């Protein structure tokens, strides 16, 4: 999605702002722009395409010549933006920042202003003229309309005119020491440095400059200057909030020696899972989730659990469903968040609704969680991001501790989510008496071994996965088959391959093959089958026999030592043996690697696949 960076302070800020945008590149964008204020006037430059084009346009490259150089390189206040087109085509005119009629105001905006058409009509009737097709531009004109010498008040009045979900930042040529931002549903954070302040849509944009962060909440207006930040609400009432220190290592935002962020993050999975389970398994038979502060009464009376999520997070939820039902014997329903929110669901006070979202900012998941909460359900968020919206739209939060994930394709956040679901399953099993203490102790011991087994798997399958990738990299279609707890692994493996290699995939419950999809198979079709140990292994293997009989080329992911699986398939990728319910957290690893190597063999940008961005905050 779009990215916002703003700076006010004592340093020339053009390069700082562009460096901030570079840190947000992982979010995906199609154009970029920058506005700098100096000597009472604002210079704005926009460019379609990547940041190299913006750098060239502002004369940052080479000898500094040849660009439409921003005339104010010493400017110490400015705004910058990366745009992901929603309203209006990908053109220079539609790139941000956007100005008012006299170019006294400049704004950058993330998200969507829903009532932009009606506001545009009103403003046009008042004589405002527009230079872009965007919903964002009307924000600059509204500020122009409301401005009476106080940018904060003009932003507040503008904010109150808008409907939708957005975050924006504004500056005015008459106020060379102030930036003002506002937030409604899209992320906005302020960074507080020594004699300087930042505004951004995500912390990495200024992490190299300061670690003191102020999280802006929905409905708030924030004014920053060299001295710091002041927050007020939509009515103008001051809000007091302390800054928090971000403890992320700056290296987290770098590739750490790997060729891509995705590969780095695949290899961070042992840590991500270890961190997620670490202090929550304090004894041999105890799971400590007291941090949830959910009362015992509620746990005793939960009638059912509903899991809402999107994409990869949904697949983690599917694994969690098996674990919770198997161990705690509480019925679990799964829903794709974008469907749930629109189908008037039957949900109420005896339901525990779990929203899984690594970013904590996915609009559909947040809306589903809010709906369930409005109807009286208790809502638990599972998220990777402190301070994200999901943490505020829930009654309890279980953090995964995967660290920042830069690659668009979720990998370490997925395994951390699965680990969190296992913790939850065991905790509920203990609280509801679904499992005896011995079985819980056995599972905890297995779970504690998972990080080292992930490491072992990544090491042991790598060469073989590369070889399989080489022999299949030019295939035009892949089918993934699995049953029971292997099915979510197939869904996730298939999603990884399609999103980073653009090869069509289908993932099916293997028992459904005979009801239609078997018609897809011919001698050239690679079929990836998850055949790890489980109560349905025999059935999976007979499905494998069915597809092999049609000539398909079967790659099986199987539990170490499973001669049946090895014999039943053309090629096998073994993962270490563990309890069958825990097997998915290992079985996904070769499939992440397979997708990765196929995409790389096809020379594709795995960190930033086309048409995709990390956080889906707009519908
Ligand atoms: C796929 C992927 C997406 C996300 C989905 C939900 O690799 O990353 O499918 O899982 O957009 O995102 P979160 O978890 O942030 O709600």
Coordinates of C-alpha atoms and ligand atoms in Angstrom, one line a residue:
X1 CA 0.0 0.0 0.0
X2 CA 0.9 3.6 0.1
X3 CA 3.7 5.0 2.3
X4 CA 3.9 8.4 4.1
X5 CA 7.0 10.1 5.4
X6 CA 7.3 13.6 6.9
X7 CA 10.1 15.5 8.5
X8 CA 10.5 18.7 10.4
X9 CA 13.7 19.7 12.1
X10 CA 17.1 21.2 11.6
X11 CA 18.6 19.0 8.9
X12 CA 18.2 19.3 5.2
X13 CA 15.5 16.7 4.7
X14 CA 15.2 15.7 1.0
X15 CA 17.5 12.8 1.3
X16 CA 16.1 11.8 4.7
X17 CA 12.6 11.7 3.2
X18 CA 13.7 9.6 0.2
X19 CA 15.6 7.2 2.5
X20 CA 12.4 6.9 4.5
X21 CA 10.4 6.0 1.4
X22 CA 13.0 3.4 0.6
X23 CA 12.3 1.7 3.9
X24 CA 8.6 1.5 2.9
X25 CA 9.2 0.1 -0.6
X26 CA 8.3 -3.4 0.7
X27 CA 4.7 -2.2 0.9
X28 CA 4.5 -1.9 -2.9
X29 CA 3.9 1.3 -4.9
X30 CA 3.6 2.5 -8.4
X31 CA 4.6 6.1 -8.2
X32 CA 6.2 8.5 -5.6
X33 CA 6.6 12.1 -4.8
X34 CA 8.1 14.7 -2.5
X35 CA 7.3 18.2 -1.4
X36 CA 9.8 20.5 0.3
X37 CA 9.1 23.9 1.9
X38 CA 11.7 26.6 1.9
X39 CA 11.6 30.4 1.8
X40 CA 7.8 30.5 2.0
X41 CA 7.1 28.3 -1.0
X42 CA 6.7 24.6 -1.7
X43 CA 8.4 22.6 -4.4
X44 CA 6.8 19.4 -5.4
X45 CA 8.2 16.7 -7.6
X46 CA 6.4 13.4 -8.6
X47 CA 7.5 10.5 -10.6
X48 CA 5.8 7.3 -12.0
X49 CA 7.6 4.0 -11.3
X50 CA 10.2 3.2 -8.7
X51 CA 12.1 5.5 -6.4
X52 CA 15.1 5.6 -8.8
X53 CA 12.8 7.7 -11.0
X54 CA 12.0 10.1 -8.1
X55 CA 15.7 10.3 -7.2
X56 CA 16.5 11.2 -10.8
X57 CA 13.6 13.7 -10.9
X58 CA 14.9 15.6 -7.9
X59 CA 18.5 15.4 -9.1
X60 CA 19.8 13.2 -6.4
X61 CA 21.7 10.9 -8.7
X62 CA 25.1 11.3 -10.2
X63 CA 26.2 14.9 -10.5
X64 CA 22.8 16.2 -9.6
X65 CA 22.1 17.5 -13.0
X66 CA 19.5 16.4 -15.5
X67 CA 16.6 16.2 -13.2
X68 CA 13.8 18.6 -12.5
X69 CA 15.7 19.3 -9.3
X70 CA 13.7 20.4 -6.3
X71 CA 14.9 23.9 -5.8
X72 CA 15.1 23.6 -2.1
X73 CA 17.6 20.9 -1.2
X74 CA 18.4 22.7 2.1
X75 CA 14.7 22.6 3.1
X76 CA 14.3 21.3 6.6
X77 CA 10.6 20.4 6.4
X78 CA 8.9 18.2 3.9
X79 CA 6.6 15.4 3.0
X80 CA 7.1 12.3 0.8
X81 CA 4.9 9.5 -0.4
X82 CA 4.8 6.2 -2.3
X83 CA 1.4 5.7 -4.0
X84 CA -0.4 2.5 -4.7
X85 CA -3.1 3.5 -7.2
X86 CA -6.7 3.2 -6.1
X87 CA -8.6 6.2 -7.3
X88 CA -7.1 7.4 -10.6
X89 CA -4.6 5.8 -13.0
X90 CA -0.9 5.5 -12.4
X91 CA 0.2 8.9 -13.7
X92 CA 2.5 11.7 -12.5
X93 CA -0.5 14.0 -11.9
X94 CA -2.2 11.3 -9.6
X95 CA 1.0 10.7 -7.6
X96 CA 1.2 12.5 -4.2
X97 CA 1.8 15.1 -2.8
X98 CA -1.3 17.0 -3.9
X99 CA -1.8 20.7 -3.6
X100 CA -4.6 23.2 -3.3
X101 CA -5.4 25.9 -5.9
X102 CA -2.5 28.1 -5.0
X103 CA 0.0 25.4 -4.0
X104 CA 0.2 26.8 -0.5
X105 CA -1.0 23.4 1.0
X106 CA 0.5 20.0 0.2
X107 CA -0.8 16.7 1.5
X108 CA 0.0 13.0 1.2
X109 CA -2.7 10.4 2.0
X110 CA -3.0 6.6 2.4
X111 CA -6.3 4.8 2.2
X112 CA -9.6 5.9 0.7
X113 CA -11.9 8.9 1.2
X114 CA -15.3 7.4 0.6
X115 CA -17.2 10.7 0.2
X116 CA -14.7 12.2 -2.3
X117 CA -17.2 12.6 -5.2
X118 CA -19.6 14.7 -3.2
X119 CA -16.9 16.8 -1.7
X120 CA -15.3 17.3 -5.1
X121 CA -18.6 18.6 -6.5
X122 CA -19.0 21.0 -3.5
X123 CA -15.5 22.3 -3.8
X124 CA -15.8 22.7 -7.6
X125 CA -19.0 24.7 -7.1
X126 CA -16.9 26.9 -4.8
X127 CA -14.4 27.5 -7.6
X128 CA -11.7 25.0 -6.7
X129 CA -9.9 23.5 -9.6
X130 CA -8.3 20.0 -9.5
X131 CA -5.3 18.7 -11.3
X132 CA -5.6 14.9 -10.5
X133 CA -8.3 12.2 -10.6
X134 CA -7.6 11.2 -7.0
X135 CA -9.7 11.2 -3.9
X136 CA -6.7 12.5 -2.0
X137 CA -6.5 15.9 -3.8
X138 CA -9.8 17.0 -2.2
X139 CA -8.1 16.9 1.2
X140 CA -5.7 19.7 0.1
X141 CA -8.6 21.8 -1.1
X142 CA -10.6 21.2 2.0
X143 CA -7.6 22.4 4.1
X144 CA -7.3 25.5 1.8
X145 CA -11.0 26.1 2.5
X146 CA -10.7 25.8 6.2
X147 CA -7.3 27.4 6.7
X148 CA -7.4 30.6 8.8
X149 CA -3.8 30.8 10.0
X150 CA -3.8 27.5 12.0
X151 CA -2.9 24.3 10.1
X152 CA -4.0 22.0 13.0
X153 CA -7.5 23.5 13.1
X154 CA -7.8 23.4 9.3
X155 CA -6.8 19.7 9.3
X156 CA -9.2 19.0 12.1
X157 CA -12.1 20.6 10.2
X158 CA -11.1 18.7 7.1
X159 CA -10.9 15.5 9.0
X160 CA -14.4 16.0 10.2
X161 CA -15.6 16.4 6.6
X162 CA -14.2 13.1 5.5
X163 CA -15.6 9.5 5.5
X164 CA -13.6 6.5 4.9
X165 CA -10.4 4.9 6.1
X166 CA -7.2 6.9 5.7
X167 CA -4.2 8.6 7.2
X168 CA -2.8 11.9 5.9
X169 CA -0.2 14.4 6.6
X170 CA -0.2 18.1 5.5
X171 CA 1.9 21.2 5.4
X172 CA 1.2 24.8 4.6
X173 CA 3.7 27.3 3.1
X174 CA 2.8 29.8 5.8
X175 CA 3.8 27.4 8.6
X176 CA 7.4 26.4 7.9
X177 CA 7.8 24.6 11.2
X178 CA 4.8 22.4 11.4
X179 CA 3.4 19.2 9.9
X180 CA 0.0 17.9 10.8
X181 CA -1.3 14.4 10.4
X182 CA -4.6 12.7 11.0
X183 CA -5.6 9.1 11.3
X184 CA -8.8 7.1 10.6
X185 CA -8.2 3.3 10.3
X186 CA -4.8 3.5 8.4
X187 CA -1.6 3.5 10.3
X188 CA 0.2 6.7 11.4
X189 CA 3.1 7.1 13.8
X190 CA 5.3 10.0 14.9
X191 CA 9.0 9.6 15.6
X192 CA 10.5 12.0 18.1
X193 CA 14.2 12.9 17.7
X194 CA 16.5 15.5 19.1
X195 CA 15.2 18.8 17.7
X196 CA 13.4 17.0 15.0
X197 CA 10.3 15.0 14.4
X198 CA 8.9 12.5 11.9
X199 CA 5.5 11.4 10.7
X200 CA 5.2 8.1 8.9
X201 CA 2.8 5.3 8.0
X202 CA 5.3 2.8 9.5
X203 CA 8.1 2.9 11.9
X204 CA 10.9 1.6 9.6
X205 CA 10.6 4.9 7.7
X206 CA 12.5 6.7 10.5
X207 CA 13.9 3.9 12.6
X208 CA 17.5 4.8 11.5
X209 CA 16.9 8.3 12.9
X210 CA 15.0 7.7 16.1
X211 CA 13.6 5.0 18.3
X212 CA 11.1 7.1 20.2
X213 CA 7.7 6.5 18.8
X214 CA 4.2 7.9 19.4
X215 CA 1.4 5.8 18.1
X216 CA -1.5 7.8 16.7
X217 CA -4.9 6.3 17.2
X218 CA -8.1 6.5 15.1
X219 CA -9.8 9.9 15.2
X220 CA -6.7 11.7 16.3
X221 CA -4.9 14.7 14.8
X222 CA -1.1 15.0 15.5
X223 CA 0.9 18.2 15.1
X224 CA 4.7 17.9 14.9
X225 CA 7.5 20.4 15.1
X226 CA 11.1 20.5 16.2
X227 CA 10.1 20.2 19.8
X228 CA 7.9 17.1 19.5
X229 CA 4.3 16.1 18.9
X230 CA 0.9 17.2 20.3
X231 CA -2.1 15.0 19.8
X232 CA -5.7 16.2 19.9
X233 CA -8.9 14.4 19.1
X234 CA -11.4 15.3 16.4
X235 CA -13.1 17.8 18.8
X236 CA -9.8 19.5 19.7
X237 CA -9.4 18.0 23.1
X238 CA -5.7 17.3 24.0
X239 CA -4.7 13.7 24.3
X240 CA -1.8 12.7 26.5
X241 CA 0.3 9.8 25.5
X242 CA 3.9 8.8 26.3
X243 CA 6.3 7.9 23.5
X244 CA 7.5 4.2 23.4
X245 CA 10.9 3.0 22.6
X246 CA 11.2 0.7 19.7
X247 CA 13.6 -2.2 20.5
X248 CA 13.9 -3.6 17.0
X249 CA 17.4 -4.0 15.8
X250 CA 18.0 -1.9 12.7
X251 CA 19.4 -4.9 11.0
X252 CA 16.0 -6.4 11.1
X253 CA 15.1 -4.2 8.3
X254 CA 18.1 -5.3 6.3
X255 CA 18.6 -8.6 4.4
X256 CA 21.3 -9.9 6.7
X257 CA 23.4 -11.6 4.1
X258 CA 20.6 -13.4 2.3
X259 CA 19.9 -12.5 -1.3
X260 CA 16.3 -11.6 -0.5
X261 CA 14.2 -10.7 2.5
X262 CA 12.0 -13.7 1.8
X263 CA 15.0 -16.1 2.2
X264 CA 16.1 -14.3 5.2
X265 CA 12.7 -14.5 6.7
X266 CA 12.4 -18.2 5.8
X267 CA 15.5 -18.8 7.8
X268 CA 14.3 -16.7 10.7
X269 CA 11.5 -19.2 11.4
X270 CA 13.3 -21.1 14.1
X271 CA 13.7 -17.9 16.1
X272 CA 10.2 -16.6 15.3
X273 CA 8.7 -19.8 16.6
X274 CA 11.1 -20.0 19.6
X275 CA 10.3 -16.4 20.6
X276 CA 6.6 -17.0 20.2
X277 CA 6.5 -20.0 22.5
X278 CA 9.4 -19.3 24.8
X279 CA 8.1 -17.9 28.1
X280 CA 4.6 -19.2 27.4
X281 CA 5.6 -22.8 28.2
X282 CA 7.2 -22.2 31.6
X283 CA 6.8 -25.8 32.9
X284 CA 6.7 -29.2 31.5
X285 CA 2.9 -29.3 31.6
X286 CA 1.8 -25.7 31.8
X287 CA 0.9 -23.1 29.2
X288 CA 0.9 -19.6 30.5
X289 CA -1.3 -17.3 28.6
X290 CA -2.2 -15.1 31.6
X291 CA -1.3 -12.1 29.4
X292 CA -4.6 -12.6 27.7
X293 CA -6.4 -11.7 30.9
X294 CA -9.4 -13.7 29.7
X295 CA -11.5 -14.7 32.7
X296 CA -11.9 -18.3 33.7
X297 CA -15.7 -18.0 33.5
X298 CA -15.5 -17.1 29.9
X299 CA -13.2 -20.0 29.0
X300 CA -15.5 -22.3 30.8
X301 CA -18.6 -21.2 29.0
X302 CA -17.3 -20.7 25.4
X303 CA -19.8 -22.4 23.2
X304 CA -17.8 -22.1 20.0
X305 CA -14.8 -20.4 18.5
X306 CA -14.9 -18.5 15.3
X307 CA -11.7 -17.7 13.5
X308 CA -11.6 -14.8 11.0
X309 CA -8.6 -14.0 8.8
X310 CA -7.4 -13.4 5.3
X311 CA -4.8 -15.2 3.1
X312 CA -2.0 -16.8 4.8
X313 CA -3.4 -15.9 8.2
X314 CA -6.5 -17.8 7.3
X315 CA -4.4 -20.8 6.6
X316 CA -2.8 -20.5 10.0
X317 CA -6.3 -20.4 11.4
X318 CA -7.2 -23.6 9.6
X319 CA -4.3 -25.4 11.3
X320 CA -5.4 -23.9 14.6
X321 CA -8.9 -25.2 14.1
X322 CA -7.6 -28.8 14.0
X323 CA -5.5 -28.3 17.0
X324 CA -8.2 -26.7 19.1
X325 CA -10.9 -29.2 18.1
X326 CA -8.6 -32.1 18.5
X327 CA -7.2 -31.0 21.9
X328 CA -9.8 -28.8 23.6
X329 CA -12.9 -30.3 21.9
X330 CA -14.4 -26.9 21.4
X331 CA -16.2 -26.5 18.0
X332 CA -14.3 -24.1 15.7
X333 CA -15.7 -22.4 12.7
X334 CA -13.5 -20.7 10.1
X335 CA -14.4 -17.7 8.1
X336 CA -12.7 -15.7 5.4
X337 CA -12.9 -12.2 7.0
X338 CA -14.1 -10.5 3.8
X339 CA -17.1 -12.9 3.7
X340 CA -17.9 -13.0 7.4
X341 CA -18.3 -9.3 7.7
X342 CA -21.0 -9.2 5.0
X343 CA -23.1 -12.2 5.9
X344 CA -24.9 -11.0 9.0
X345 CA -23.3 -13.8 11.1
X346 CA -24.9 -15.4 14.0
X347 CA -22.5 -14.6 16.8
X348 CA -22.9 -13.6 20.5
X349 CA -21.7 -13.6 24.0
X350 CA -20.8 -17.3 24.3
X351 CA -18.5 -17.1 21.3
X352 CA -14.8 -16.5 21.3
X353 CA -13.9 -14.8 18.0
X354 CA -10.2 -15.0 17.0
X355 CA -8.9 -12.5 14.4
X356 CA -5.6 -13.5 13.0
X357 CA -3.7 -10.7 11.2
X358 CA 0.1 -10.4 11.2
X359 CA 0.0 -6.7 10.3
X360 CA -3.0 -6.0 12.6
X361 CA -4.2 -3.6 9.9
X362 CA -6.1 -5.7 7.4
X363 CA -9.4 -3.9 6.8
X364 CA -11.5 -7.0 6.3
X365 CA -10.2 -8.8 9.4
X366 CA -10.6 -5.7 11.5
X367 CA -14.2 -5.2 10.3
X368 CA -15.0 -8.8 11.1
X369 CA -13.6 -8.5 14.6
X370 CA -15.5 -5.3 15.2
X371 CA -18.7 -6.8 14.0
X372 CA -18.3 -9.8 16.3
X373 CA -17.5 -7.5 19.2
X374 CA -20.5 -5.3 18.6
X375 CA -22.6 -8.5 18.8
X376 CA -21.2 -9.4 22.2
X377 CA -18.6 -11.9 21.4
X378 CA -15.2 -11.8 23.1
X379 CA -12.6 -11.0 20.5
X380 CA -9.0 -12.2 20.7
X381 CA -6.4 -10.8 18.2
X382 CA -3.4 -12.7 17.1
X383 CA -1.0 -10.2 15.6
X384 CA 2.7 -9.5 15.1
X385 CA 2.6 -5.8 15.4
X386 CA 2.5 -3.9 18.7
X387 CA 0.2 -0.9 18.6
X388 CA -1.6 -2.1 15.4
X389 CA -5.3 -1.5 15.0
X390 CA -6.1 -5.2 15.8
X391 CA -4.7 -4.7 19.3
X392 CA -7.3 -1.9 19.9
X393 CA -10.2 -3.7 18.3
X394 CA -10.0 -6.7 20.6
X395 CA -10.6 -7.7 24.2
X396 CA -7.3 -9.7 24.3
X397 CA -4.1 -9.9 22.2
X398 CA -1.8 -12.8 21.7
X399 CA 1.4 -11.5 20.0
X400 CA 3.4 -13.6 17.7
X401 CA 7.0 -12.6 18.0
X402 CA 8.3 -13.0 14.5
X403 CA 9.9 -9.6 14.1
X404 CA 9.3 -7.3 11.2
X405 CA 8.5 -9.2 8.0
X406 CA 9.5 -7.2 4.9
X407 CA 8.9 -9.8 2.1
X408 CA 5.4 -9.5 0.9
X409 CA 4.9 -13.3 1.0
X410 CA 4.2 -14.2 4.6
X411 CA 6.6 -17.0 5.8
X412 CA 7.9 -16.5 9.4
X413 CA 4.7 -14.8 10.4
X414 CA 2.8 -17.8 9.3
X415 CA 4.8 -20.3 11.3
X416 CA 4.7 -18.0 14.3
X417 CA 0.9 -17.8 13.9
X418 CA 0.6 -21.5 13.8
X419 CA 2.8 -21.8 16.9
X420 CA 0.5 -19.3 18.6
X421 CA -2.5 -21.4 17.6
X422 CA -0.9 -24.5 19.1
X423 CA -0.3 -22.6 22.4
X424 CA -3.9 -21.5 22.4
X425 CA -5.1 -25.1 21.7
X426 CA -3.1 -26.5 24.6
X427 CA -4.1 -23.7 26.9
X428 CA -7.8 -24.3 26.1
X429 CA -7.3 -28.0 26.4
X430 CA -5.9 -27.6 29.8
X431 CA -8.6 -25.1 30.9
X432 CA -11.4 -27.3 29.6
X433 CA -10.0 -30.6 30.5
X434 CA -9.8 -31.7 26.9
X435 CA -6.5 -33.5 27.4
X436 CA -5.0 -35.2 30.5
X437 CA -1.8 -33.7 32.0
X438 CA 0.4 -36.5 30.5
X439 CA -0.7 -35.8 27.0
X440 CA -0.3 -32.1 27.5
X441 CA 3.2 -32.6 28.8
X442 CA 4.0 -34.8 25.8
X443 CA 2.7 -32.1 23.3
X444 CA 4.6 -29.3 25.1
X445 CA 7.8 -31.3 24.9
X446 CA 7.2 -31.8 21.2
X447 CA 6.3 -28.1 20.7
X448 CA 9.5 -27.0 22.4
X449 CA 11.5 -29.1 19.9
X450 CA 9.8 -27.4 16.9
X451 CA 12.3 -24.6 16.5
X452 CA 15.3 -26.9 16.2
X453 CA 13.3 -29.2 13.9
X454 CA 12.5 -26.2 11.7
X455 CA 16.2 -25.5 11.5
X456 CA 17.0 -29.1 10.7
X457 CA 14.3 -29.2 8.0
X458 CA 15.5 -26.0 6.2
X459 CA 19.0 -27.5 6.1
X460 CA 18.1 -31.0 5.1
X461 CA 15.6 -30.3 2.3
X462 CA 17.3 -27.4 0.6
X463 CA 19.3 -29.3 -2.1
X464 CA 16.4 -31.6 -2.9
X465 CA 13.9 -28.8 -3.2
X466 CA 16.3 -26.9 -5.5
X467 CA 16.5 -29.9 -7.7
X468 CA 12.7 -30.4 -7.8
X469 CA 12.3 -26.6 -8.5
X470 CA 14.8 -26.9 -11.4
X471 CA 12.9 -29.8 -13.0
X472 CA 9.5 -28.0 -12.6
X473 CA 10.3 -24.3 -13.0
X474 CA 8.7 -24.0 -16.4
X475 CA 5.4 -25.9 -15.6
X476 CA 2.3 -23.9 -16.2
X477 CA 0.1 -25.4 -13.5
X478 CA 0.6 -27.1 -10.1
X479 CA -2.0 -29.1 -8.1
X480 CA -1.6 -29.4 -4.3
X481 CA -3.4 -32.2 -2.5
X482 CA -3.9 -33.0 1.2
X483 CA -6.4 -34.1 3.7
X484 CA -7.2 -33.2 7.3
X485 CA -4.4 -31.2 8.8
X486 CA -2.4 -31.5 5.6
X487 CA -5.0 -29.5 3.7
X488 CA -4.1 -26.1 5.1
X489 CA -0.5 -26.8 4.3
X490 CA -1.5 -27.4 0.7
X491 CA -3.5 -24.2 0.6
X492 CA -0.6 -22.2 2.0
X493 CA 2.0 -23.9 -0.3
X494 CA -0.2 -23.2 -3.3
X495 CA -0.7 -19.6 -2.3
X496 CA 3.0 -19.1 -1.9
X497 CA 3.7 -20.5 -5.4
X498 CA 1.0 -18.5 -7.2
X499 CA 1.8 -15.2 -5.5
X500 CA 5.5 -15.1 -6.1
X501 CA 5.9 -17.2 -9.3
X502 CA 2.6 -16.3 -11.0
X503 CA 2.1 -20.0 -11.8
X504 CA -1.6 -21.0 -11.5
X505 CA -2.1 -23.5 -8.7
X506 CA -5.1 -25.2 -7.1
X507 CA -5.2 -26.8 -3.7
X508 CA -7.7 -29.5 -3.0
X509 CA -8.9 -31.7 -0.3
X510 CA -7.6 -35.0 -1.8
X511 CA -10.9 -36.8 -1.3
X512 CA -12.6 -34.3 -3.6
X513 CA -10.4 -35.2 -6.6
X514 CA -12.8 -37.7 -8.0
X515 CA -15.6 -35.2 -7.9
X516 CA -14.2 -33.2 -10.8
X517 CA -10.6 -31.9 -10.4
X518 CA -9.1 -35.2 -11.5
X519 CA -10.0 -34.1 -15.0
X520 CA -7.2 -31.5 -14.8
X521 CA -4.5 -34.1 -14.7
X522 CA -2.3 -35.3 -17.5
X523 CA 1.3 -36.5 -17.8
X524 CA 2.8 -33.1 -17.4
X525 CA 1.0 -32.1 -14.2
X526 CA 3.1 -31.8 -11.1
X527 CA 1.1 -32.7 -8.0
X528 CA 2.4 -31.7 -4.6
X529 CA 1.0 -33.9 -1.9
X530 CA 1.2 -33.4 1.8
X531 CA 1.5 -37.0 3.1
X532 CA 2.8 -36.5 6.6
X533 CA 1.9 -38.9 9.4
X534 CA -1.8 -38.5 10.4
X535 CA -4.8 -40.7 11.0
X536 CA -5.7 -40.3 7.3
X537 CA -2.2 -41.1 5.8
X538 CA -3.5 -44.3 4.2
X539 CA -6.3 -42.4 2.5
X540 CA -3.9 -39.7 1.3
X541 CA -1.7 -42.4 -0.2
X542 CA -4.6 -44.0 -2.0
X543 CA -5.4 -40.5 -3.5
X544 CA -1.7 -40.3 -4.5
X545 CA -2.1 -43.6 -6.3
X546 CA -5.2 -42.3 -8.1
X547 CA -3.3 -39.3 -9.5
X548 CA -0.2 -41.3 -10.4
X549 CA -2.4 -43.6 -12.3
X550 CA -3.2 -40.6 -14.5
X551 CA 0.5 -40.1 -15.2
X552 CA 0.9 -37.1 -12.9
X553 CA 4.3 -36.4 -11.3
X554 CA 3.9 -36.6 -7.6
X555 CA 6.1 -34.7 -5.1
X556 CA 5.2 -35.8 -1.6
X557 CA 6.0 -34.1 1.7
X558 CA 6.3 -36.9 4.2
X559 CA 7.4 -37.7 7.7
X560 CA 11.0 -38.9 7.9
X561 CA 11.2 -42.7 7.5
X562 CA 7.8 -43.1 5.9
X563 CA 8.6 -45.8 3.3
X564 CA 5.0 -46.0 2.2
X565 CA 5.0 -42.3 1.2
X566 CA 8.4 -42.6 -0.5
X567 CA 7.2 -45.6 -2.5
X568 CA 3.9 -44.0 -3.4
X569 CA 5.4 -40.8 -4.9
X570 CA 7.9 -39.9 -7.6
X571 CA 9.9 -37.6 -5.3
X572 CA 9.8 -37.2 -1.6
X573 CA 10.7 -34.4 0.8
X574 CA 11.1 -35.6 4.3
X575 CA 10.4 -33.5 7.4
X576 CA 11.3 -34.6 10.9
X577 CA 8.8 -36.7 12.9
X578 CA 6.7 -35.0 15.5
X579 CA 3.2 -35.3 16.9
X580 CA 0.9 -35.4 13.8
X581 CA -1.0 -32.3 14.8
X582 CA 2.3 -30.3 14.9
X583 CA 3.4 -31.7 11.6
X584 CA 2.1 -28.7 9.5
X585 CA 4.6 -26.3 11.0
X586 CA 7.3 -28.4 9.5
X587 CA 5.5 -29.6 6.3
X588 CA 5.1 -26.0 5.1
X589 CA 8.9 -25.4 5.0
X590 CA 9.7 -27.4 1.8
X591 CA 6.7 -25.8 0.1
X592 CA 7.9 -22.2 1.0
X593 CA 11.3 -23.2 -0.4
X594 CA 9.8 -24.7 -3.5
X595 CA 7.8 -21.6 -4.3
X596 CA 10.9 -19.5 -3.6
X597 CA 13.3 -21.4 -5.9
X598 CA 10.8 -21.7 -8.7
X599 CA 10.2 -17.9 -8.6
X600 CA 13.9 -17.2 -8.5
X601 CA 14.6 -19.6 -11.4
X602 CA 12.0 -17.5 -13.3
X603 CA 13.9 -14.3 -12.4
X604 CA 11.1 -12.9 -10.4
X605 CA 11.2 -10.4 -7.5
X606 CA 10.1 -12.6 -4.6
X607 CA 10.1 -9.8 -2.1
X608 CA 7.7 -7.7 -4.0
X609 CA 5.5 -9.7 -6.3
X610 CA 3.4 -7.8 -8.8
X611 CA 0.0 -6.5 -7.7
X612 CA 0.6 -7.3 -4.1
X613 CA 1.5 -5.3 -1.0
X614 CA 2.1 -6.3 2.6
X615 CA -0.9 -4.8 4.4
X616 CA -4.3 -4.8 2.9
X617 CA -5.9 -1.7 4.6
X618 CA -8.1 -0.8 1.6
X619 CA -10.9 -2.8 0.2
Ligands
LIG1 C1 0.4 -14.1 1.6 C2 0.1 -12.9 2.4 C3 -1.3 -12.5 2.5 C4 -1.7 -12.1 4.0 C5 -3.1 -11.5 4.0 C6 -3.5 -11.1 5.4 O1 1.7 -14.4 1.6 O2 0.9 -12.4 3.0 O3 -2.2 -13.5 2.1 O4 -1.6 -13.2 4.8 O5 -3.1 -10.3 3.2 O6 -2.6 -10.2 6.0 P1 -2.5 -10.0 7.5 O7 -2.1 -11.2 8.2 O8 -1.6 -8.8 7.7 O9 -3.9 -9.6 8.0

